[in-house]
PDB file of C-alpha atoms in Angstrom:
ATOM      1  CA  UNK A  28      97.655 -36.636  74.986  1.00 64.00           C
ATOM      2  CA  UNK A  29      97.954 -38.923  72.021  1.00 76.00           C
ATOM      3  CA  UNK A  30     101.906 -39.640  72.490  1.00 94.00           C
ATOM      4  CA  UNK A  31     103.365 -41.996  69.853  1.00 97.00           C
ATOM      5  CA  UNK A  32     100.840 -42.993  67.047  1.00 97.00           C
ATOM      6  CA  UNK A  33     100.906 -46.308  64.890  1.00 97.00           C
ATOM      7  CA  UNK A  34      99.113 -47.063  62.445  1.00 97.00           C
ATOM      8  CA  UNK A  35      98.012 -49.795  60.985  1.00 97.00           C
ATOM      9  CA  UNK A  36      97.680 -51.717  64.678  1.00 96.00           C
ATOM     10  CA  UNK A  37      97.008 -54.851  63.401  1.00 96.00           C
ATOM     11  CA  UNK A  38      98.233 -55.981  58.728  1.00 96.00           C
ATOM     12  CA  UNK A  39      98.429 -59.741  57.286  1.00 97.00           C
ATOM     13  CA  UNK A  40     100.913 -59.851  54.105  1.00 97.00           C
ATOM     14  CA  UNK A  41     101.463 -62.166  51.814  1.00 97.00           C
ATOM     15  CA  UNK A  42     105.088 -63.121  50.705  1.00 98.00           C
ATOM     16  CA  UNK A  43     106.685 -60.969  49.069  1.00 97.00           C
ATOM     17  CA  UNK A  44     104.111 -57.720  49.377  1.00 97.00           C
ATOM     18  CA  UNK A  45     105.430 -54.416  50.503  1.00 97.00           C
ATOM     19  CA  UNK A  46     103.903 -52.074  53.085  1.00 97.00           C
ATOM     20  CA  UNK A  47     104.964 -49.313  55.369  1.00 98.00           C
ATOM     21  CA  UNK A  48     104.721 -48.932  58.790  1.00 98.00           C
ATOM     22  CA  UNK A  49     103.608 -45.051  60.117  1.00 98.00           C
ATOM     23  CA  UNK A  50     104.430 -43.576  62.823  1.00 98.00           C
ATOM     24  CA  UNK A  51     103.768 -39.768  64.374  1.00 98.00           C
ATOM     25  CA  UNK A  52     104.746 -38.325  67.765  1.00 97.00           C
ATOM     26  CA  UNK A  53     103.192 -35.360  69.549  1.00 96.00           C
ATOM     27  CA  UNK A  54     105.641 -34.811  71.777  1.00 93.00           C
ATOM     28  CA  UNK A  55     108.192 -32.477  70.310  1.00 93.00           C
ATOM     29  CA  UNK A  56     110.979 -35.485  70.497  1.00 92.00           C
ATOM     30  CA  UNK A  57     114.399 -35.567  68.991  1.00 91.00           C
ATOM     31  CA  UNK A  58     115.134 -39.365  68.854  1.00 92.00           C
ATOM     32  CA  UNK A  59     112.227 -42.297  67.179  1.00 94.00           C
ATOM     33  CA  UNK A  60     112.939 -45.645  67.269  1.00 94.00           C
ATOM     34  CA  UNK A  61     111.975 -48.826  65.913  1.00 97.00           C
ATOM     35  CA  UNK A  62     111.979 -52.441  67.350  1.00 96.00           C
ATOM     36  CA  UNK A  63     110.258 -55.854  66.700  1.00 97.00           C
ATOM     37  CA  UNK A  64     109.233 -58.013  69.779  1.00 96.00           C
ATOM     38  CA  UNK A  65     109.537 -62.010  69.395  1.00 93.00           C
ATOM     39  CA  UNK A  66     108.590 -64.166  71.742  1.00 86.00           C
ATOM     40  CA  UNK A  67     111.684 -65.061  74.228  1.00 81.00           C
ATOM     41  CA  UNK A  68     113.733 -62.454  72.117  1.00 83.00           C
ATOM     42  CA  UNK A  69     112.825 -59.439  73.878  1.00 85.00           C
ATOM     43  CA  UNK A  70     112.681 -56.009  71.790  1.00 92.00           C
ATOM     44  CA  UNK A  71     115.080 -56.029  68.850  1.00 93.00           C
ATOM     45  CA  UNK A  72     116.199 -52.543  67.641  1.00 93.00           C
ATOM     46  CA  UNK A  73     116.011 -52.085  63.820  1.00 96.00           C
ATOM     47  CA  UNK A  74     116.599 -48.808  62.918  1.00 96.00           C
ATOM     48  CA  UNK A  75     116.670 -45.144  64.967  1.00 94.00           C
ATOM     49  CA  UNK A  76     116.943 -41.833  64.114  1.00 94.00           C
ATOM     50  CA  UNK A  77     118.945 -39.644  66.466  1.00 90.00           C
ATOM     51  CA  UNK A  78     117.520 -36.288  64.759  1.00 90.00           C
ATOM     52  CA  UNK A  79     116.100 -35.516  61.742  1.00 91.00           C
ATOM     53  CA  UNK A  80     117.443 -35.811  59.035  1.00 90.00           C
ATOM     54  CA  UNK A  81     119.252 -38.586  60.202  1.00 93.00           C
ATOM     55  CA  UNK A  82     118.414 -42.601  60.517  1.00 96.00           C
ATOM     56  CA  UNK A  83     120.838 -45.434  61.719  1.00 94.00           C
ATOM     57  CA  UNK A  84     120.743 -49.180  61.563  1.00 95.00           C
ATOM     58  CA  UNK A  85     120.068 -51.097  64.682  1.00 93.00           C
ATOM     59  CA  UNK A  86     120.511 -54.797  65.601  1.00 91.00           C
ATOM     60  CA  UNK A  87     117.954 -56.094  62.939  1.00 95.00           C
ATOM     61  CA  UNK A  88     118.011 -53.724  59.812  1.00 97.00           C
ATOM     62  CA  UNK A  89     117.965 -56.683  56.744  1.00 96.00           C
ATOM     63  CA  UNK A  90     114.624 -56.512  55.261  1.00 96.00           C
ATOM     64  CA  UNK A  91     113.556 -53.124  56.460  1.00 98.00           C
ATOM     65  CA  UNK A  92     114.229 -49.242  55.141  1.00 97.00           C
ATOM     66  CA  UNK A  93     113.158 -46.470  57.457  1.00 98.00           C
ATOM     67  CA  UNK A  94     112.383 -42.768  56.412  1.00 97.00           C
ATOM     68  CA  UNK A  95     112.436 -39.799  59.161  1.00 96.00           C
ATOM     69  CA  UNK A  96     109.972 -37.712  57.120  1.00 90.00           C
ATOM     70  CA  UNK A  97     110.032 -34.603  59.510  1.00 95.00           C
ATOM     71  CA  UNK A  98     110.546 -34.071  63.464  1.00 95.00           C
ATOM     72  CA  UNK A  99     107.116 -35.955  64.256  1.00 97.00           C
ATOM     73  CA  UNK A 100     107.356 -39.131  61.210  1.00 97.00           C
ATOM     74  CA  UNK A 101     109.209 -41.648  61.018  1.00 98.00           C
ATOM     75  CA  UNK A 102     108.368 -44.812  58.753  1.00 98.00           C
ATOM     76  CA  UNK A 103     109.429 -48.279  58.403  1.00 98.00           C
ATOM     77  CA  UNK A 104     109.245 -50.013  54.756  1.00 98.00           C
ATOM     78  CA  UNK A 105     109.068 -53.845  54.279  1.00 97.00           C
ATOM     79  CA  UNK A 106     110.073 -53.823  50.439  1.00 93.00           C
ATOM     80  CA  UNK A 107     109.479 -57.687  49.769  1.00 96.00           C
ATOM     81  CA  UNK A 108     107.813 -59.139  53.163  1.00 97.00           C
ATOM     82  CA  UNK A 109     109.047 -62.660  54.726  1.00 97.00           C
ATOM     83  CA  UNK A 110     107.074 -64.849  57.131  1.00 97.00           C
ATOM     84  CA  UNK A 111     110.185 -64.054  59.352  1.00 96.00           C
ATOM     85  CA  UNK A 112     109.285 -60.955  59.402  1.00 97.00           C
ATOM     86  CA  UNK A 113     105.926 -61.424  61.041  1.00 97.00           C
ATOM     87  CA  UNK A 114     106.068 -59.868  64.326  1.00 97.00           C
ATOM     88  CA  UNK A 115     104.536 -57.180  66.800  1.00 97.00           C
ATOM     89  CA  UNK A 116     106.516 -53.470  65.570  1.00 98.00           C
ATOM     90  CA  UNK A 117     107.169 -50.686  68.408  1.00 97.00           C
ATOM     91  CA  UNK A 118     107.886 -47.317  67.539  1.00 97.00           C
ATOM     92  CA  UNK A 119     109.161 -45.182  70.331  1.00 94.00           C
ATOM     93  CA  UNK A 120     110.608 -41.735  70.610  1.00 93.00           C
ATOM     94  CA  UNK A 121     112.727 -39.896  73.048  1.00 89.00           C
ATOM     95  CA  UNK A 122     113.801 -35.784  74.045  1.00 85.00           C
ATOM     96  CA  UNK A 123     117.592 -37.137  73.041  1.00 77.00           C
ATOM     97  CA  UNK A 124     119.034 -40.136  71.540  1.00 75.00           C
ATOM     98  CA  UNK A 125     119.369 -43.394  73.473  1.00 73.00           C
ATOM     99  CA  UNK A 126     117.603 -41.374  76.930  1.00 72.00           C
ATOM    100  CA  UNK A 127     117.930 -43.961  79.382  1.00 71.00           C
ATOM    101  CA  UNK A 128     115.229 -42.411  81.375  1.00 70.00           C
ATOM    102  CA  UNK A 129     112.577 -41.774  78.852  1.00 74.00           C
ATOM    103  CA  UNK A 130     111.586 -43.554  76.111  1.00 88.00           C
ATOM    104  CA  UNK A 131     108.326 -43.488  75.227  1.00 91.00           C
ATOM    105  CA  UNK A 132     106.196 -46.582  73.175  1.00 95.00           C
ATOM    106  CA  UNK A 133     103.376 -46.861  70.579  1.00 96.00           C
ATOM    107  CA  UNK A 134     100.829 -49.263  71.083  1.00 96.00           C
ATOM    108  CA  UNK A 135     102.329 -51.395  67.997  1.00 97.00           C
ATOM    109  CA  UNK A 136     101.398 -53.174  64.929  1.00 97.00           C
ATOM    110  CA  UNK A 137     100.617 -56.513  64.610  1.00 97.00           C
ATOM    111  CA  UNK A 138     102.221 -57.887  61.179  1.00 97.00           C
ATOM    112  CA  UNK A 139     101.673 -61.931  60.095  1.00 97.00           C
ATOM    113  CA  UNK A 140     103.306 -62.774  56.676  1.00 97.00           C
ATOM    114  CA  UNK A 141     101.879 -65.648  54.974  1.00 97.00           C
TER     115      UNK A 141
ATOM    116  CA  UNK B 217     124.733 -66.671  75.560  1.00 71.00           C
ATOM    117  CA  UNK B 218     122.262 -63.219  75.561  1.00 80.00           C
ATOM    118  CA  UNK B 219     123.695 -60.151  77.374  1.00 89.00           C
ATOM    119  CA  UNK B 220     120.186 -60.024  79.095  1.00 93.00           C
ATOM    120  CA  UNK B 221     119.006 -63.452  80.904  1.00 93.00           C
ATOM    121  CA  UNK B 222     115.088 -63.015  82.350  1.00 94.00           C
ATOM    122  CA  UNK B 223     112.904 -65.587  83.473  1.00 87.00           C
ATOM    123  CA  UNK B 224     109.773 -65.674  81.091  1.00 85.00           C
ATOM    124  CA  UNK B 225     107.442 -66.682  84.007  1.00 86.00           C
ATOM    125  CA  UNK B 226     104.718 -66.678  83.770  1.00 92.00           C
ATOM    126  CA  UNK B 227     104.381 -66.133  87.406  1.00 94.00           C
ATOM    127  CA  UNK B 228     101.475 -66.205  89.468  1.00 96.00           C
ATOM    128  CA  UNK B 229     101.052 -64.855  93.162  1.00 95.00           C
ATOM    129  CA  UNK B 230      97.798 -64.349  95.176  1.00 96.00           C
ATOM    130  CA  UNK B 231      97.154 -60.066  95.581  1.00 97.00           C
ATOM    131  CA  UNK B 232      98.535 -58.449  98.518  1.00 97.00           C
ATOM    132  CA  UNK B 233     101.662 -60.765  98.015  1.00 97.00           C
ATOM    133  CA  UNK B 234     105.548 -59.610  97.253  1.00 97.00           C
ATOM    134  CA  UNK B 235     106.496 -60.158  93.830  1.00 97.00           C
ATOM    135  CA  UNK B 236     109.896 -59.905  92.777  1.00 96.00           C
ATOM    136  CA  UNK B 237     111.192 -59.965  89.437  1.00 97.00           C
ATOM    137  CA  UNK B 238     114.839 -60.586  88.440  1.00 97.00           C
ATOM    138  CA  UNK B 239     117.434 -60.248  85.684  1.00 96.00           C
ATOM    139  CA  UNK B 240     121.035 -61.259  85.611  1.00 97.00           C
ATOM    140  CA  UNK B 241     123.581 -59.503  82.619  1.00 96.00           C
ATOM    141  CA  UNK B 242     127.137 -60.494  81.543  1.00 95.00           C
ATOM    142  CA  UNK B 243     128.278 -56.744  80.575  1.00 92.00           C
ATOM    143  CA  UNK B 244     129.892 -54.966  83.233  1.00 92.00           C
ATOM    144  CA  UNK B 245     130.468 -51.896  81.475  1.00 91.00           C
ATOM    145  CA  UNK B 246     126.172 -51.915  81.764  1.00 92.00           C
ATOM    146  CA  UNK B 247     125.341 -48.354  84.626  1.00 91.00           C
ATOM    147  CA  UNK B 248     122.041 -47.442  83.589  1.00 90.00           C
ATOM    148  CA  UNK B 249     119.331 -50.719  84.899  1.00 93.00           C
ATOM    149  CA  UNK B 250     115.412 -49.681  83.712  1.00 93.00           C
ATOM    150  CA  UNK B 251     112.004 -51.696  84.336  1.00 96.00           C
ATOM    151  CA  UNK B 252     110.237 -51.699  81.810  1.00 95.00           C
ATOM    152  CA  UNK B 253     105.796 -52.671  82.261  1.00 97.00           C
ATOM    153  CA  UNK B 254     103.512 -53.837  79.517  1.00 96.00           C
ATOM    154  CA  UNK B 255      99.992 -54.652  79.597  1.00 96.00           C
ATOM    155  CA  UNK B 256      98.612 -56.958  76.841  1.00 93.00           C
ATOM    156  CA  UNK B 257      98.691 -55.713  73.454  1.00 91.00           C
ATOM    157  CA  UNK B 258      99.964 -52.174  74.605  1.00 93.00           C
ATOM    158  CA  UNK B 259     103.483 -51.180  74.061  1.00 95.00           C
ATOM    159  CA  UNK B 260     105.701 -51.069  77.150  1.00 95.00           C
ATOM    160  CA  UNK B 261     106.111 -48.128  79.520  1.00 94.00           C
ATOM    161  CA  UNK B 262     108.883 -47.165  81.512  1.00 92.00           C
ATOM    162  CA  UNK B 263     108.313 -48.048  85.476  1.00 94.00           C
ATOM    163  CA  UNK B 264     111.964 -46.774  87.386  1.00 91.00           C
ATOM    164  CA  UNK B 265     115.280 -46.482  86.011  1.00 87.00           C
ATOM    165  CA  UNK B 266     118.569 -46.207  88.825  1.00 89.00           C
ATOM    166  CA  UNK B 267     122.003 -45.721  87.784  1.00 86.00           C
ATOM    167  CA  UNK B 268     125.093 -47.587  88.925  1.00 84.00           C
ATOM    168  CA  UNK B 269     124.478 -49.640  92.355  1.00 83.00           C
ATOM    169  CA  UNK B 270     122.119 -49.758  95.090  1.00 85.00           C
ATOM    170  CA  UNK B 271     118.202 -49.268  95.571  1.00 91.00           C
ATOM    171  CA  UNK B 272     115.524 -46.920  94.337  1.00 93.00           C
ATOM    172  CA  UNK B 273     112.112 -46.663  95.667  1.00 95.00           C
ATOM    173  CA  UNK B 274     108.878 -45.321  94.325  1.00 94.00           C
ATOM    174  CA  UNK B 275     105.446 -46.089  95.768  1.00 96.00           C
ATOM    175  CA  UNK B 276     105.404 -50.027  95.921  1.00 97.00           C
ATOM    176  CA  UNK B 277     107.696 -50.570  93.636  1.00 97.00           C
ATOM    177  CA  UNK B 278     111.855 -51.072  94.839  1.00 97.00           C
ATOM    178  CA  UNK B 279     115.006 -51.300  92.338  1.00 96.00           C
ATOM    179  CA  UNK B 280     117.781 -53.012  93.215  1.00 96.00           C
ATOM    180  CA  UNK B 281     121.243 -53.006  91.349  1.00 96.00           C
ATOM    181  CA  UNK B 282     123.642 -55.475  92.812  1.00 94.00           C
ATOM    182  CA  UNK B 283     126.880 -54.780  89.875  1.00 93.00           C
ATOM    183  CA  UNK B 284     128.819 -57.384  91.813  1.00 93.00           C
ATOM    184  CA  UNK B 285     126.787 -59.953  91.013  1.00 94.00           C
ATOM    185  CA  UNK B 286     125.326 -58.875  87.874  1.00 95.00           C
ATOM    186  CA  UNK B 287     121.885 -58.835  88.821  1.00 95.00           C
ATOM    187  CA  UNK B 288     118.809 -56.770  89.002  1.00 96.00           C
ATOM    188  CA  UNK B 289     115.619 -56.956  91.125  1.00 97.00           C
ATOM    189  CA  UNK B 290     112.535 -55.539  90.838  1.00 97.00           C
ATOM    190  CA  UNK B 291     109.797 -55.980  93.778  1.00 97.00           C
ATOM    191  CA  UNK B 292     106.200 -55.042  93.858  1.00 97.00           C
ATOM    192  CA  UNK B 293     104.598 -54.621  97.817  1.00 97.00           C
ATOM    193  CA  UNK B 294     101.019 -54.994  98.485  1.00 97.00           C
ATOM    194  CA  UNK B 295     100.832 -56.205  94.579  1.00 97.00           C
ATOM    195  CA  UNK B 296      97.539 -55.449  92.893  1.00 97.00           C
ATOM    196  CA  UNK B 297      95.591 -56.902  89.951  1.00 96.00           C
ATOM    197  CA  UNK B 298      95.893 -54.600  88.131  1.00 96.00           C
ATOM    198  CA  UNK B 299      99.968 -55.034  88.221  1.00 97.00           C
ATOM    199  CA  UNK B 300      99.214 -57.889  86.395  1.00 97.00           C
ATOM    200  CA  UNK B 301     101.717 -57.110  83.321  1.00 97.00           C
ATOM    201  CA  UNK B 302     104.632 -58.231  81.442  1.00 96.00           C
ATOM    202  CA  UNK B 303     107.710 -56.588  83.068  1.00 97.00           C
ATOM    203  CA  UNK B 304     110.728 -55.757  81.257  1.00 96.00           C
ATOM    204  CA  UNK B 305     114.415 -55.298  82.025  1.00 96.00           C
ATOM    205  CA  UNK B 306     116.334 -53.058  80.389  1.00 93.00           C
ATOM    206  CA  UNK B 307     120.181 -51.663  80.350  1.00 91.00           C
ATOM    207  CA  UNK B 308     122.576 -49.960  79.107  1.00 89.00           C
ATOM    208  CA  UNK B 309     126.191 -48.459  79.485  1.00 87.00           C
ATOM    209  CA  UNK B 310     124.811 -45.133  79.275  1.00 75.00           C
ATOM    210  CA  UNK B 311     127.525 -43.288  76.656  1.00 62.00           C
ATOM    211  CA  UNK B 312     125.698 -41.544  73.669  1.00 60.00           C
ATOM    212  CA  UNK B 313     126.495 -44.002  71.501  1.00 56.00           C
ATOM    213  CA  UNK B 314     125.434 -47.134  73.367  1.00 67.00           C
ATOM    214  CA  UNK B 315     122.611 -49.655  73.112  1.00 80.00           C
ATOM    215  CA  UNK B 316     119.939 -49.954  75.572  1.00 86.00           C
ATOM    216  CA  UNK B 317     119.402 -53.826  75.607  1.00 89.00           C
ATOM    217  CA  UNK B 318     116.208 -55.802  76.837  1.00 91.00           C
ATOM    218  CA  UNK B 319     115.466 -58.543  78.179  1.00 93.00           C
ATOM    219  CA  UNK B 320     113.152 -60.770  77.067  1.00 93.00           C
ATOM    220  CA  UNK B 321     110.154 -60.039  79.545  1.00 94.00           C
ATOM    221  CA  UNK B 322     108.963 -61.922  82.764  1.00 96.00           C
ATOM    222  CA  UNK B 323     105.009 -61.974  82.702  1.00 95.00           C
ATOM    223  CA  UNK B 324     102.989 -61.664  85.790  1.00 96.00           C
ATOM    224  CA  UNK B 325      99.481 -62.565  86.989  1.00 97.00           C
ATOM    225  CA  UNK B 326      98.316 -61.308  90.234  1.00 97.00           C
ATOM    226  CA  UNK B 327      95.019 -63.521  91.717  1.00 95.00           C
ATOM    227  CA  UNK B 328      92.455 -61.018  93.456  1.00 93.00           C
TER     228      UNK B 328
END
């Protein structure tokens, strides 16, 4: 059972480069999600989409766009990339939005900005 | 001050010892209390979830809500290598449109 899918795993950007994020679930889930991990900062929510067709912000949106391509894709853009914006991404999905019980993770992507 | 306070660790116990992991919150409105456990460079997956107060058992691992206190325990029994793992908090109040929050993540290391 493949689960959540992310691909790249592991990108280095320079300044200022674009490049997006994939993501694909295989689990017939409403909800995706996706965070940023820092270290000491726990995970940071950045943007969600509920259903498709629909995509919210989160705690962390500046810098990122998001696209919910179908029930099984959802995508996160980095337009003009920042070193702030180097960090380990986590998409996630769930059967309904915000399911305390059951969210389920990728195995991330590893993104340093120089 | 973050909503979500969790020792970073790391923390290091000999196996077959009882590990218990803790987080304290400042929102009281906060019902739903998840544990969250992620191995290195995987993404995390979710270990027990209880709602409101009180204690939830599965296997070797216990959940314990104390919402008096504002504070949540998790302990691991007869701990194992291979529950060597960064283990995350998590919360939230539980209405549709709430946030689950996390904390920051205490890692472990369990000594065969």
């Amino acid at each position: 059972n493949a689960g959540v899918t992310q691909t790249p795993k592991f990108q280095v950007l320079k300044t200022g480069q674009s490049m997006t994020l994939q993501c694909a679930q295989d689990m017939n889930h409403n909800s995706m999600y996706w965070y940023r991990q820092d270290p000491g900062m726990g995970l940071r929510l950045i943007y969600y989409s509920a259903s498709e067709g629909t995509t919210d912000k989160g705690e962390v949106p500046n810098g990122y766009n998001v696209s919910r391509l179908n029930k099984r894709e959802f995508s996160l853009r980095l337009e003009s990339a920042a070193p702030s914006q180097t960090s380990v991404y986590f998409c996630a999905s769930s059967a309904r939005d915000r399911s305390v019980g059951g969210y389920t993770f990728g195995s991330g992507t590893r993104l340093t900005v120089v | 001050q973050k909503e979500v306070e969790q020792d970073p660790g790391p923390l290091s116990v000999p196996e077959g010892a009882i590990v218990s992991l803790n987080c304290t919150y400042s929102n009281s409105a906060f019902q739903y209390f998840m544990w969250y456990r992620q191995y290195s460079r995987k993404g995390p997956e979710l270990l027990m979830y209880t709602y409101s107060s009180g204690n939830k058992e599965d296997g070797r691992f216990t959940a314990q809500v104390d919402k008096s206190s504002k504070y949540i325990s998790l302990f691991i029994r007869d701990s194992q290598p291979s529950d060597s793992a960064t283990y995350l908090c998590a919360m939230s109040e539980g209405s549709s449109a709430s946030k689950i929050i996390f904390g920051s993540g205490t890692r472990l290391s369990i000594r065969p």
